[in-house]
Amino acid sequence: MESATWCNPLSISRLNSHSRHHSQYKFMAFSTLHTFPLPSFSFSFSSSSSSSSCSSFHLKPSSFFPKPTTLLLNPRPLRSFPHPMHASSIQDAVGGAISLLQSSPATWHSALLSNAMIFLFGSPILVTGLSLSGIIAAFLLGTLTWRAFGPSGFFLVAVYFVIGTAVTKVKMAQKVAQGVAEKRRGRRGPGSVIGSSAAGCICAFLTIFGVGGEAFSRLWRLGFVASFCTKLSDTVSSEIGKAYGKTTYLVTTFKVVPRGTEGAVSVEGTLAGIVASVVLAFVSFLMGEVGSHEAIICVLAAQIANLGESVIGAALQEKEGFKWLNNDAVNVINISMGSIIAVFMQQALRIWCS
């Protein structure tokens, strides 16, 4: 009996790396390919010379399920591909910024970051109401406000700025023609920013340094809100009076005087100023800066301070010996009076109720 055996294992063992298509970037890494060799078969053919011409064919599989073979397509040293910035690094940076913005109480870092972002996106509005130096002063004010009173205090100042800028632009051509418009067509400089926020800044510093402890922190917050209610009421009453006031009276003598006269008031401007202080006090109440009765105190203190400011303007401003008493100085006196009056009213109410 003769027998012959032939085995042909059909498997892929290697792939020529030079036949690959070269892309723009060569990834110097190990590329792997898992291949499954075809099953090997053993063929046996036997014949017997002594028997008849019948033959037998035997099919014997060697292995039907071989283990996969790992092929190295580019067995060269591994190199890292240069990425400009990993996605995880971006996510960490964004997450850190959000955590910083949400930090409570506010920190100087969160105040700077928040203020920078708001000023960046709000720059089209800022340039309409402030000069370049005024924007720098406003940035310092915003940072200080955020650090002391958080987002709610900052939002209060933002509302004050938007309303004050809007009423300043009302009938600007008419005001310019009559010579009663603000300088630079209402774009206020650093002197105006500082004069309008001096009392608020003092209250902010008192809050940051914890002067008086927890018992006084509420009073400093009240003084802060009252100062801006006072200034907004003064700005709105003045600008609306210049634009729509039919008859303007000097507050000390009730003599009819031209629009824009220092110390002059009008019915239209006075009513508009009261409404403005009510609006800002209500916003501060909604933001949790003050309580309901404290909001009322802010409105009352603002009107008393504005009346005092009109008296000072009529009696002293632009008079001999008081040339230093310009609008910015009067603004400081005005808002300081509003802040101090509100604090004393709150203390008197607390003593009376106790």
mmCIF file of N, CA, C and O in Angstrom, residues 26 106 182 208 235 330 353:
data_model
loop_
_atom_site.group_PDB
_atom_site.id
_atom_site.type_symbol
_atom_site.label_atom_id
_atom_site.label_comp_id
_atom_site.label_asym_id
_atom_site.label_seq_id
_atom_site.Cartn_x
_atom_site.Cartn_y
_atom_site.Cartn_z
ATOM 1 N N LYS A 26 2.609 60.920 9.468
ATOM 2 C CA LYS A 26 3.047 59.553 9.688
ATOM 3 C C LYS A 26 2.910 59.245 11.164
ATOM 4 O O LYS A 26 3.589 59.823 11.995
ATOM 5 N N ALA A 106 -17.441 85.521 47.236
ATOM 6 C CA ALA A 106 -16.594 85.884 46.104
ATOM 7 C C ALA A 106 -15.167 86.166 46.561
ATOM 8 O O ALA A 106 -14.928 86.619 47.679
ATOM 9 N N GLU A 182 -24.529 116.887 29.054
ATOM 10 C CA GLU A 182 -23.312 116.476 29.748
ATOM 11 C C GLU A 182 -22.119 116.544 28.800
ATOM 12 O O GLU A 182 -22.268 116.500 27.577
ATOM 13 N N ILE A 208 -15.767 94.101 53.019
ATOM 14 C CA ILE A 208 -14.656 93.181 52.754
ATOM 15 C C ILE A 208 -13.812 92.954 54.010
ATOM 16 O O ILE A 208 -13.435 91.820 54.334
ATOM 17 N N THR A 235 -29.684 111.506 38.773
ATOM 18 C CA THR A 235 -29.389 111.530 37.335
ATOM 19 C C THR A 235 -30.664 111.583 36.506
ATOM 20 O O THR A 235 -30.787 112.386 35.568
ATOM 21 N N VAL A 330 -20.144 117.577 44.250
ATOM 22 C CA VAL A 330 -21.531 117.571 44.711
ATOM 23 C C VAL A 330 -22.100 116.152 44.681
ATOM 24 O O VAL A 330 -22.877 115.758 45.561
ATOM 25 N N CYS A 353 -38.346 99.840 67.218
ATOM 26 C CA CYS A 353 -39.103 98.576 67.227
ATOM 27 C C CYS A 353 -38.719 97.709 68.443
ATOM 28 O O CYS A 353 -39.537 96.906 68.901
#
